[in-house]
mmCIF file of N, CA, C and O in Angstrom:
data_model
loop_
_atom_site.group_PDB
_atom_site.id
_atom_site.type_symbol
_atom_site.label_atom_id
_atom_site.label_comp_id
_atom_site.label_asym_id
_atom_site.label_seq_id
_atom_site.Cartn_x
_atom_site.Cartn_y
_atom_site.Cartn_z
ATOM 1 N N MET A 912 13.818 -25.892 -21.511
ATOM 2 C CA MET A 912 14.069 -24.974 -20.426
ATOM 3 C C MET A 912 14.817 -23.751 -20.972
ATOM 4 O O MET A 912 15.765 -23.858 -21.728
ATOM 5 N N THR A 913 14.379 -22.575 -20.551
ATOM 6 C CA THR A 913 14.981 -21.332 -21.018
ATOM 7 C C THR A 913 16.111 -20.921 -20.090
ATOM 8 O O THR A 913 15.995 -21.007 -18.872
ATOM 9 N N ALA A 914 17.198 -20.455 -20.672
ATOM 10 C CA ALA A 914 18.325 -19.976 -19.870
ATOM 11 C C ALA A 914 17.937 -18.665 -19.196
ATOM 12 O O ALA A 914 17.183 -17.880 -19.754
ATOM 13 N N PRO A 915 18.435 -18.423 -17.953
ATOM 14 C CA PRO A 915 18.118 -17.161 -17.304
ATOM 15 C C PRO A 915 18.709 -16.005 -18.096
ATOM 16 O O PRO A 915 19.718 -16.141 -18.769
ATOM 17 N N GLY A 916 18.072 -14.890 -18.004
ATOM 18 C CA GLY A 916 18.531 -13.709 -18.710
ATOM 19 C C GLY A 916 17.369 -12.789 -18.966
ATOM 20 O O GLY A 916 16.368 -12.822 -18.265
ATOM 21 N N PHE A 917 17.466 -11.981 -19.992
ATOM 22 C CA PHE A 917 16.425 -11.010 -20.307
ATOM 23 C C PHE A 917 15.355 -11.638 -21.171
ATOM 24 O O PHE A 917 15.644 -12.294 -22.164
ATOM 25 N N VAL A 918 14.100 -11.437 -20.789
ATOM 26 C CA VAL A 918 12.956 -11.884 -21.571
ATOM 27 C C VAL A 918 12.140 -10.637 -21.904
ATOM 28 O O VAL A 918 11.606 -9.989 -20.996
ATOM 29 N N PRO A 919 12.060 -10.242 -23.188
ATOM 30 C CA PRO A 919 11.347 -9.022 -23.531
ATOM 31 C C PRO A 919 9.846 -9.156 -23.323
ATOM 32 O O PRO A 919 9.302 -10.249 -23.304
ATOM 33 N N GLY A 920 9.212 -8.000 -23.166
ATOM 34 C CA GLY A 920 7.766 -7.959 -23.006
ATOM 35 C C GLY A 920 7.366 -7.956 -21.554
ATOM 36 O O GLY A 920 7.907 -8.699 -20.746
ATOM 37 N N ALA A 921 6.480 -7.054 -21.197
ATOM 38 C CA ALA A 921 6.001 -6.949 -19.826
ATOM 39 C C ALA A 921 4.601 -6.385 -19.850
ATOM 40 O O ALA A 921 4.181 -5.766 -20.819
ATOM 41 N N ASP A 922 3.891 -6.593 -18.770
ATOM 42 C CA ASP A 922 2.524 -6.112 -18.646
ATOM 43 C C ASP A 922 2.532 -4.665 -18.179
ATOM 44 O O ASP A 922 2.801 -4.373 -17.021
ATOM 45 N N GLY A 923 2.266 -3.734 -19.085
ATOM 46 C CA GLY A 923 2.239 -2.326 -18.740
ATOM 47 C C GLY A 923 1.014 -1.920 -17.951
ATOM 48 O O GLY A 923 0.958 -0.824 -17.402
ATOM 49 N N ALA A 924 0.001 -2.794 -17.882
ATOM 50 C CA ALA A 924 -1.216 -2.474 -17.130
ATOM 51 C C ALA A 924 -0.996 -2.611 -15.632
ATOM 52 O O ALA A 924 -1.715 -2.016 -14.836
ATOM 53 N N THR A 925 -0.001 -3.378 -15.238
ATOM 54 C CA THR A 925 0.305 -3.577 -13.820
ATOM 55 C C THR A 925 1.415 -2.609 -13.429
ATOM 56 O O THR A 925 2.459 -2.580 -14.077
ATOM 57 N N PRO A 926 1.203 -1.814 -12.371
ATOM 58 C CA PRO A 926 2.266 -0.880 -11.973
ATOM 59 C C PRO A 926 3.462 -1.630 -11.399
ATOM 60 O O PRO A 926 3.332 -2.759 -10.918
ATOM 61 N N PRO A 927 4.637 -0.998 -11.440
ATOM 62 C CA PRO A 927 5.817 -1.677 -10.895
ATOM 63 C C PRO A 927 5.736 -1.837 -9.383
ATOM 64 O O PRO A 927 5.193 -0.984 -8.685
ATOM 65 N N ALA A 928 6.263 -2.944 -8.895
ATOM 66 C CA ALA A 928 6.339 -3.190 -7.448
ATOM 67 C C ALA A 928 7.632 -2.562 -6.917
ATOM 68 O O ALA A 928 8.604 -2.414 -7.663
ATOM 69 N N PRO A 929 7.665 -2.187 -5.640
ATOM 70 C CA PRO A 929 8.873 -1.561 -5.080
ATOM 71 C C PRO A 929 10.147 -2.389 -5.243
ATOM 72 O O PRO A 929 11.232 -1.841 -5.339
ATOM 73 N N THR A 930 10.008 -3.718 -5.306
ATOM 74 C CA THR A 930 11.188 -4.577 -5.415
ATOM 75 C C THR A 930 11.569 -4.913 -6.854
ATOM 76 O O THR A 930 12.576 -5.573 -7.077
ATOM 77 N N ASP A 931 10.776 -4.454 -7.839
ATOM 78 C CA ASP A 931 11.118 -4.686 -9.246
ATOM 79 C C ASP A 931 12.398 -3.945 -9.591
ATOM 80 O O ASP A 931 12.760 -2.957 -8.956
ATOM 81 N N LEU A 932 13.088 -4.420 -10.625
ATOM 82 C CA LEU A 932 14.324 -3.774 -11.068
ATOM 83 C C LEU A 932 14.036 -2.435 -11.731
ATOM 84 O O LEU A 932 13.120 -2.320 -12.542
ATOM 85 N N ALA A 933 14.821 -1.430 -11.370
ATOM 86 C CA ALA A 933 14.720 -0.106 -11.971
ATOM 87 C C ALA A 933 15.945 0.103 -12.847
ATOM 88 O O ALA A 933 17.069 -0.094 -12.401
ATOM 89 N N LEU A 934 15.724 0.492 -14.082
ATOM 90 C CA LEU A 934 16.821 0.743 -15.009
ATOM 91 C C LEU A 934 16.759 2.204 -15.448
ATOM 92 O O LEU A 934 16.326 2.521 -16.554
ATOM 93 N N PRO A 935 17.197 3.123 -14.565
ATOM 94 C CA PRO A 935 17.200 4.538 -14.941
ATOM 95 C C PRO A 935 18.365 4.842 -15.869
ATOM 96 O O PRO A 935 19.490 4.433 -15.617
ATOM 97 N N VAL A 936 18.075 5.550 -16.944
ATOM 98 C CA VAL A 936 19.090 5.868 -17.944
ATOM 99 C C VAL A 936 19.277 7.383 -17.999
ATOM 100 O O VAL A 936 18.308 8.132 -18.080
ATOM 101 N N ALA A 937 20.528 7.815 -17.921
ATOM 102 C CA ALA A 937 20.882 9.226 -18.056
ATOM 103 C C ALA A 937 21.741 9.351 -19.304
ATOM 104 O O ALA A 937 22.874 8.882 -19.330
ATOM 105 N N GLY A 938 21.177 9.942 -20.333
ATOM 106 C CA GLY A 938 21.902 9.999 -21.609
ATOM 107 C C GLY A 938 22.070 8.598 -22.161
ATOM 108 O O GLY A 938 21.097 7.925 -22.450
ATOM 109 N N ARG A 939 23.315 8.132 -22.218
ATOM 110 C CA ARG A 939 23.590 6.781 -22.694
ATOM 111 C C ARG A 939 24.118 5.896 -21.577
ATOM 112 O O ARG A 939 24.674 4.829 -21.833
ATOM 113 N N LYS A 940 23.956 6.324 -20.319
ATOM 114 C CA LYS A 940 24.509 5.572 -19.188
ATOM 115 C C LYS A 940 23.399 5.017 -18.305
ATOM 116 O O LYS A 940 22.451 5.717 -17.969
ATOM 117 N N LEU A 941 23.568 3.774 -17.922
ATOM 118 C CA LEU A 941 22.658 3.135 -16.981
ATOM 119 C C LEU A 941 23.093 3.483 -15.567
ATOM 120 O O LEU A 941 24.253 3.308 -15.211
ATOM 121 N N ARG A 942 22.187 3.997 -14.766
ATOM 122 C CA ARG A 942 22.495 4.348 -13.381
ATOM 123 C C ARG A 942 22.389 3.108 -12.501
ATOM 124 O O ARG A 942 21.471 2.314 -12.637
ATOM 125 N N THR A 943 23.339 2.952 -11.602
ATOM 126 C CA THR A 943 23.334 1.874 -10.617
ATOM 127 C C THR A 943 23.673 2.484 -9.268
ATOM 128 O O THR A 943 23.997 3.667 -9.168
ATOM 129 N N ARG A 944 23.613 1.660 -8.221
ATOM 130 C CA ARG A 944 24.079 2.122 -6.919
ATOM 131 C C ARG A 944 25.588 2.302 -6.992
ATOM 132 O O ARG A 944 26.244 1.857 -7.929
ATOM 133 N N ASP A 945 26.157 2.935 -5.963
ATOM 134 C CA ASP A 945 27.606 3.159 -5.939
ATOM 135 C C ASP A 945 28.401 1.865 -6.016
ATOM 136 O O ASP A 945 29.507 1.842 -6.527
ATOM 137 N N ASP A 946 27.823 0.763 -5.511
ATOM 138 C CA ASP A 946 28.521 -0.518 -5.533
ATOM 139 C C ASP A 946 28.255 -1.316 -6.811
ATOM 140 O O ASP A 946 28.670 -2.461 -6.938
ATOM 141 N N GLY A 947 27.552 -0.699 -7.790
ATOM 142 C CA GLY A 947 27.309 -1.340 -9.068
ATOM 143 C C GLY A 947 26.055 -2.192 -9.138
ATOM 144 O O GLY A 947 25.721 -2.707 -10.200
ATOM 145 N N VAL A 948 25.352 -2.341 -8.039
ATOM 146 C CA VAL A 948 24.136 -3.146 -8.006
ATOM 147 C C VAL A 948 22.993 -2.374 -8.662
ATOM 148 O O VAL A 948 22.890 -1.149 -8.513
ATOM 149 N N LEU A 949 22.134 -3.079 -9.395
ATOM 150 C CA LEU A 949 20.991 -2.427 -10.024
ATOM 151 C C LEU A 949 20.036 -1.879 -8.961
ATOM 152 O O LEU A 949 19.865 -2.472 -7.899
ATOM 153 N N LEU A 950 19.421 -0.755 -9.289
ATOM 154 C CA LEU A 950 18.464 -0.125 -8.387
ATOM 155 C C LEU A 950 17.138 -0.873 -8.394
ATOM 156 O O LEU A 950 16.862 -1.661 -9.298
ATOM 157 N N ARG A 951 16.323 -0.598 -7.406
ATOM 158 C CA ARG A 951 14.951 -1.109 -7.324
ATOM 159 C C ARG A 951 14.008 0.075 -7.520
ATOM 160 O O ARG A 951 14.389 1.231 -7.335
ATOM 161 N N ILE A 952 12.782 -0.203 -7.853
ATOM 162 C CA ILE A 952 11.777 0.843 -8.048
ATOM 163 C C ILE A 952 11.700 1.753 -6.822
ATOM 164 O O ILE A 952 11.611 2.973 -6.944
ATOM 165 N N ALA A 953 11.774 1.183 -5.623
ATOM 166 C CA ALA A 953 11.662 1.959 -4.386
ATOM 167 C C ALA A 953 12.823 2.932 -4.194
ATOM 168 O O ALA A 953 12.717 3.853 -3.381
ATOM 169 N N ASP A 954 13.920 2.771 -4.932
ATOM 170 C CA ASP A 954 15.081 3.651 -4.797
ATOM 171 C C ASP A 954 14.894 4.999 -5.484
ATOM 172 O O ASP A 954 15.701 5.896 -5.280
ATOM 173 N N LEU A 955 13.877 5.134 -6.318
ATOM 174 C CA LEU A 955 13.649 6.380 -7.051
ATOM 175 C C LEU A 955 12.330 7.010 -6.612
ATOM 176 O O LEU A 955 11.503 6.356 -5.989
ATOM 177 N N PRO A 956 12.131 8.304 -6.927
ATOM 178 C CA PRO A 956 10.906 8.987 -6.497
ATOM 179 C C PRO A 956 9.640 8.274 -6.953
ATOM 180 O O PRO A 956 9.602 7.664 -8.030
ATOM 181 N N ALA A 957 8.606 8.371 -6.138
ATOM 182 C CA ALA A 957 7.352 7.667 -6.408
ATOM 183 C C ALA A 957 6.673 8.141 -7.693
ATOM 184 O O ALA A 957 5.960 7.373 -8.327
ATOM 185 N N ASP A 958 6.890 9.393 -8.097
ATOM 186 C CA ASP A 958 6.221 9.916 -9.286
ATOM 187 C C ASP A 958 6.997 9.664 -10.581
ATOM 188 O O ASP A 958 6.695 10.249 -11.613
ATOM 189 N N THR A 959 7.977 8.771 -10.557
ATOM 190 C CA THR A 959 8.762 8.445 -11.745
ATOM 191 C C THR A 959 7.884 7.754 -12.784
ATOM 192 O O THR A 959 7.074 6.900 -12.444
ATOM 193 N N ASN A 960 8.048 8.137 -14.042
ATOM 194 C CA ASN A 960 7.315 7.489 -15.139
ATOM 195 C C ASN A 960 8.119 6.276 -15.602
ATOM 196 O O ASN A 960 9.250 6.413 -16.051
ATOM 197 N N TRP A 961 7.510 5.100 -15.517
ATOM 198 C CA TRP A 961 8.195 3.851 -15.843
ATOM 199 C C TRP A 961 7.678 3.250 -17.133
ATOM 200 O O TRP A 961 6.507 3.335 -17.443
ATOM 201 N N VAL A 962 8.581 2.605 -17.875
ATOM 202 C CA VAL A 962 8.238 1.876 -19.089
ATOM 203 C C VAL A 962 8.580 0.415 -18.849
ATOM 204 O O VAL A 962 9.724 0.093 -18.508
ATOM 205 N N PRO A 963 7.602 -0.493 -19.001
ATOM 206 C CA PRO A 963 7.913 -1.908 -18.782
ATOM 207 C C PRO A 963 8.803 -2.446 -19.897
ATOM 208 O O PRO A 963 8.586 -2.174 -21.066
ATOM 209 N N LEU A 964 9.835 -3.191 -19.498
ATOM 210 C CA LEU A 964 10.760 -3.766 -20.475
ATOM 211 C C LEU A 964 10.581 -5.260 -20.650
ATOM 212 O O LEU A 964 10.674 -5.782 -21.747
ATOM 213 N N GLY A 965 10.386 -5.963 -19.566
ATOM 214 C CA GLY A 965 10.318 -7.415 -19.583
ATOM 215 C C GLY A 965 10.797 -7.933 -18.245
ATOM 216 O O GLY A 965 10.587 -7.301 -17.218
ATOM 217 N N THR A 966 11.451 -9.073 -18.253
ATOM 218 C CA THR A 966 11.998 -9.620 -17.014
ATOM 219 C C THR A 966 13.483 -9.888 -17.190
ATOM 220 O O THR A 966 13.945 -10.213 -18.281
ATOM 221 N N LEU A 967 14.198 -9.734 -16.105
ATOM 222 C CA LEU A 967 15.626 -10.008 -16.079
ATOM 223 C C LEU A 967 15.844 -11.030 -14.978
ATOM 224 O O LEU A 967 15.630 -10.739 -13.803
ATOM 225 N N ASP A 968 16.222 -12.237 -15.370
ATOM 226 C CA ASP A 968 16.364 -13.358 -14.435
ATOM 227 C C ASP A 968 15.104 -13.548 -13.597
ATOM 228 O O ASP A 968 15.159 -13.795 -12.390
ATOM 229 N N GLY A 969 13.953 -13.406 -14.230
ATOM 230 C CA GLY A 969 12.676 -13.659 -13.576
ATOM 231 C C GLY A 969 12.097 -12.480 -12.808
ATOM 232 O O GLY A 969 10.982 -12.557 -12.305
ATOM 233 N N ARG A 970 12.798 -11.367 -12.704
ATOM 234 C CA ARG A 970 12.290 -10.201 -11.972
ATOM 235 C C ARG A 970 11.875 -9.132 -12.983
ATOM 236 O O ARG A 970 12.633 -8.813 -13.881
ATOM 237 N N PRO A 971 10.661 -8.562 -12.829
ATOM 238 C CA PRO A 971 10.225 -7.516 -13.753
ATOM 239 C C PRO A 971 11.208 -6.348 -13.780
ATOM 240 O O PRO A 971 11.727 -5.935 -12.747
ATOM 241 N N ALA A 972 11.472 -5.832 -14.981
ATOM 242 C CA ALA A 972 12.407 -4.716 -15.157
ATOM 243 C C ALA A 972 11.671 -3.553 -15.815
ATOM 244 O O ALA A 972 10.904 -3.744 -16.763
ATOM 245 N N TRP A 973 11.922 -2.361 -15.302
ATOM 246 C CA TRP A 973 11.284 -1.142 -15.780
ATOM 247 C C TRP A 973 12.365 -0.113 -16.081
ATOM 248 O O TRP A 973 13.366 -0.032 -15.392
ATOM 249 N N ALA A 974 12.138 0.702 -17.106
ATOM 250 C CA ALA A 974 13.106 1.733 -17.480
ATOM 251 C C ALA A 974 12.493 3.118 -17.297
ATOM 252 O O ALA A 974 11.276 3.290 -17.338
ATOM 253 N N THR A 975 13.368 4.087 -17.084
ATOM 254 C CA THR A 975 12.973 5.492 -17.033
ATOM 255 C C THR A 975 14.178 6.324 -17.437
ATOM 256 O O THR A 975 15.311 5.845 -17.414
ATOM 257 N N GLU A 976 13.925 7.562 -17.813
ATOM 258 C CA GLU A 976 15.010 8.481 -18.148
ATOM 259 C C GLU A 976 15.173 9.456 -16.990
ATOM 260 O O GLU A 976 14.201 10.021 -16.502
ATOM 261 N N VAL A 977 16.403 9.622 -16.522
ATOM 262 C CA VAL A 977 16.696 10.570 -15.442
ATOM 263 C C VAL A 977 17.477 11.733 -16.034
ATOM 264 O O VAL A 977 18.167 11.575 -17.038
ATOM 265 N N PRO A 978 17.403 12.918 -15.414
ATOM 266 C CA PRO A 978 17.990 14.115 -16.007
ATOM 267 C C PRO A 978 19.484 14.049 -16.285
ATOM 268 O O PRO A 978 19.921 14.426 -17.352
ATOM 269 N N SER A 979 20.290 13.617 -15.320
ATOM 270 C CA SER A 979 21.734 13.598 -15.550
ATOM 271 C C SER A 979 22.397 12.615 -14.608
ATOM 272 O O SER A 979 21.824 12.233 -13.598
ATOM 273 N N VAL A 980 23.615 12.235 -14.927
ATOM 274 C CA VAL A 980 24.329 11.286 -14.089
ATOM 275 C C VAL A 980 24.761 11.910 -12.769
ATOM 276 O O VAL A 980 25.130 11.204 -11.847
ATOM 277 N N GLU A 981 24.730 13.238 -12.659
ATOM 278 C CA GLU A 981 25.108 13.881 -11.407
ATOM 279 C C GLU A 981 23.992 13.820 -10.367
ATOM 280 O O GLU A 981 24.236 13.974 -9.184
ATOM 281 N N ASP A 982 22.738 13.647 -10.801
ATOM 282 C CA ASP A 982 21.636 13.571 -9.849
ATOM 283 C C ASP A 982 21.707 12.261 -9.088
ATOM 284 O O ASP A 982 22.003 11.225 -9.658
ATOM 285 N N ARG A 983 21.439 12.333 -7.807
ATOM 286 C CA ARG A 983 21.443 11.115 -6.996
ATOM 287 C C ARG A 983 20.080 10.451 -7.096
ATOM 288 O O ARG A 983 19.088 11.048 -6.725
ATOM 289 N N PRO A 984 19.995 9.189 -7.560
ATOM 290 C CA PRO A 984 18.696 8.541 -7.682
ATOM 291 C C PRO A 984 18.005 8.333 -6.343
ATOM 292 O O PRO A 984 16.789 8.258 -6.287
ATOM 293 N N GLU A 985 18.790 8.273 -5.255
ATOM 294 C CA GLU A 985 18.163 8.048 -3.950
ATOM 295 C C GLU A 985 17.379 9.264 -3.486
ATOM 296 O O GLU A 985 16.405 9.129 -2.779
ATOM 297 N N THR A 986 17.821 10.464 -3.830
ATOM 298 C CA THR A 986 17.200 11.672 -3.311
ATOM 299 C C THR A 986 16.721 12.621 -4.390
ATOM 300 O O THR A 986 15.924 13.505 -4.105
ATOM 301 N N GLY A 987 17.245 12.482 -5.596
ATOM 302 C CA GLY A 987 16.915 13.430 -6.639
ATOM 303 C C GLY A 987 17.638 14.753 -6.460
ATOM 304 O O GLY A 987 17.330 15.728 -7.123
ATOM 305 N N ARG A 988 18.609 14.814 -5.539
ATOM 306 C CA ARG A 988 19.346 16.048 -5.270
ATOM 307 C C ARG A 988 20.766 15.960 -5.810
ATOM 308 O O ARG A 988 21.365 14.901 -5.845
ATOM 309 N N ASP A 989 21.293 17.121 -6.177
ATOM 310 C CA ASP A 989 22.651 17.215 -6.672
ATOM 311 C C ASP A 989 23.637 16.907 -5.534
ATOM 312 O O ASP A 989 23.447 17.392 -4.411
ATOM 313 N N PRO A 990 24.683 16.117 -5.763
ATOM 314 C CA PRO A 990 25.635 15.773 -4.696
ATOM 315 C C PRO A 990 26.284 16.997 -4.037
ATOM 316 O O PRO A 990 26.532 17.001 -2.832
ATOM 317 N N GLN A 991 26.542 18.051 -4.814
ATOM 318 C CA GLN A 991 27.139 19.251 -4.222
ATOM 319 C C GLN A 991 26.165 19.917 -3.243
ATOM 320 O O GLN A 991 26.577 20.432 -2.213
ATOM 321 N N GLN A 992 24.884 19.910 -3.567
ATOM 322 C CA GLN A 992 23.875 20.489 -2.671
ATOM 323 C C GLN A 992 23.775 19.663 -1.387
ATOM 324 O O GLN A 992 23.672 20.213 -0.292
ATOM 325 N N VAL A 993 23.829 18.346 -1.510
ATOM 326 C CA VAL A 993 23.792 17.478 -0.328
ATOM 327 C C VAL A 993 24.997 17.761 0.570
ATOM 328 O O VAL A 993 24.858 17.900 1.787
ATOM 329 N N ALA A 994 26.181 17.894 -0.020
ATOM 330 C CA ALA A 994 27.397 18.175 0.758
ATOM 331 C C ALA A 994 27.316 19.540 1.434
ATOM 332 O O ALA A 994 27.739 19.690 2.593
ATOM 333 N N LEU A 995 26.766 20.523 0.748
ATOM 334 C CA LEU A 995 26.628 21.863 1.321
ATOM 335 C C LEU A 995 25.708 21.848 2.540
ATOM 336 O O LEU A 995 26.032 22.408 3.592
ATOM 337 N N VAL A 996 24.562 21.193 2.428
ATOM 338 C CA VAL A 996 23.614 21.121 3.540
ATOM 339 C C VAL A 996 24.224 20.360 4.712
ATOM 340 O O VAL A 996 24.106 20.775 5.871
ATOM 341 N N GLU A 997 24.928 19.271 4.440
ATOM 342 C CA GLU A 997 25.575 18.504 5.509
ATOM 343 C C GLU A 997 26.626 19.351 6.224
ATOM 344 O O GLU A 997 26.680 19.388 7.455
ATOM 345 N N ALA A 998 27.464 20.047 5.469
ATOM 346 C CA ALA A 998 28.503 20.878 6.079
ATOM 347 C C ALA A 998 27.896 21.985 6.936
ATOM 348 O O ALA A 998 28.364 22.254 8.053
ATOM 349 N N TYR A 999 26.841 22.622 6.446
ATOM 350 C CA TYR A 999 26.173 23.684 7.204
ATOM 351 C C TYR A 999 25.576 23.134 8.500
ATOM 352 O O TYR A 999 25.736 23.718 9.574
ATOM 353 N N ALA A 1000 24.876 22.005 8.393
ATOM 354 C CA ALA A 1000 24.242 21.412 9.578
ATOM 355 C C ALA A 1000 25.289 21.018 10.616
ATOM 356 O O ALA A 1000 25.080 21.213 11.822
ATOM 357 N N LYS A 1001 26.416 20.486 10.184
ATOM 358 C CA LYS A 1001 27.486 20.119 11.123
ATOM 359 C C LYS A 1001 28.069 21.365 11.790
ATOM 360 O O LYS A 1001 28.309 21.369 13.002
ATOM 361 N N GLU A 1002 28.295 22.416 11.009
ATOM 362 C CA GLU A 1002 28.852 23.666 11.548
ATOM 363 C C GLU A 1002 27.919 24.293 12.592
ATOM 364 O O GLU A 1002 28.373 24.858 13.586
ATOM 365 N N GLN A 1003 26.621 24.157 12.388
ATOM 366 C CA GLN A 1003 25.638 24.743 13.298
ATOM 367 C C GLN A 1003 25.297 23.820 14.473
ATOM 368 O O GLN A 1003 24.488 24.185 15.322
ATOM 369 N N GLY A 1004 25.904 22.633 14.501
ATOM 370 C CA GLY A 1004 25.614 21.681 15.576
ATOM 371 C C GLY A 1004 24.275 20.982 15.422
ATOM 372 O O GLY A 1004 23.713 20.471 16.391
ATOM 373 N N LEU A 1005 23.760 20.942 14.202
ATOM 374 C CA LEU A 1005 22.452 20.335 13.938
ATOM 375 C C LEU A 1005 22.552 18.916 13.390
ATOM 376 O O LEU A 1005 21.550 18.270 13.154
ATOM 377 N N TRP A 1006 23.776 18.442 13.168
ATOM 378 C CA TRP A 1006 24.002 17.114 12.591
ATOM 379 C C TRP A 1006 24.069 16.092 13.717
ATOM 380 O O TRP A 1006 24.775 16.288 14.698
ATOM 381 N N HIS A 1007 23.339 14.999 13.585
ATOM 382 C CA HIS A 1007 23.330 13.969 14.636
ATOM 383 C C HIS A 1007 24.653 13.217 14.658
ATOM 384 O O HIS A 1007 25.108 12.700 13.646
ATOM 385 N N ASP A 1008 25.278 13.170 15.824
ATOM 386 C CA ASP A 1008 26.500 12.403 16.028
ATOM 387 C C ASP A 1008 26.206 11.369 17.111
ATOM 388 O O ASP A 1008 26.041 11.717 18.273
ATOM 389 N N PRO A 1009 26.113 10.083 16.763
ATOM 390 C CA PRO A 1009 25.749 9.062 17.759
ATOM 391 C C PRO A 1009 26.783 8.919 18.878
ATOM 392 O O PRO A 1009 26.478 8.387 19.936
ATOM 393 N N ASP A 1010 28.005 9.425 18.679
ATOM 394 C CA ASP A 1010 29.041 9.335 19.710
ATOM 395 C C ASP A 1010 29.029 10.534 20.654
ATOM 396 O O ASP A 1010 29.811 10.581 21.592
ATOM 397 N N HIS A 1011 28.150 11.486 20.425
ATOM 398 C CA HIS A 1011 28.092 12.697 21.244
ATOM 399 C C HIS A 1011 26.723 12.792 21.924
ATOM 400 O O HIS A 1011 25.697 12.737 21.262
ATOM 401 N N GLU A 1012 26.737 12.925 23.226
ATOM 402 C CA GLU A 1012 25.504 13.076 23.990
ATOM 403 C C GLU A 1012 25.059 14.537 23.925
ATOM 404 O O GLU A 1012 25.801 15.435 24.298
ATOM 405 N N PRO A 1013 23.853 14.815 23.425
ATOM 406 C CA PRO A 1013 23.413 16.201 23.319
ATOM 407 C C PRO A 1013 23.190 16.828 24.697
ATOM 408 O O PRO A 1013 22.862 16.152 25.658
ATOM 409 N N GLU A 1014 23.416 18.147 24.770
ATOM 410 C CA GLU A 1014 23.173 18.908 26.005
ATOM 411 C C GLU A 1014 21.930 19.761 25.788
ATOM 412 O O GLU A 1014 21.896 20.598 24.882
ATOM 413 N N TYR A 1015 20.920 19.506 26.603
ATOM 414 C CA TYR A 1015 19.679 20.260 26.492
ATOM 415 C C TYR A 1015 19.651 21.357 27.542
ATOM 416 O O TYR A 1015 20.122 21.180 28.656
ATOM 417 N N SER A 1016 19.110 22.500 27.202
ATOM 418 C CA SER A 1016 19.012 23.587 28.186
ATOM 419 C C SER A 1016 17.552 23.920 28.453
ATOM 420 O O SER A 1016 16.677 23.548 27.759
#
């Protein structure tokens, strides 16, 4: 019986499934969610180029290179740009607030 862990080698002919492990690397850093959990293929843009690595605890793992650690893997947008758009939308009254009933005219 093999101990769980990384098993090298994967079928590159089969595309990654949305629930497969995504291992995006920026420089020398592995990107994870904010809570440290590994990303899934569905967490990154659909046009990402993936390289099959093997399996990690029985789940297929794929790698890709992302531009920088500042880019958000969920959106591909810079965090400062996201904050700017959010602040503008809130200032203009365009941000949804579930505790506020909108007034229509």
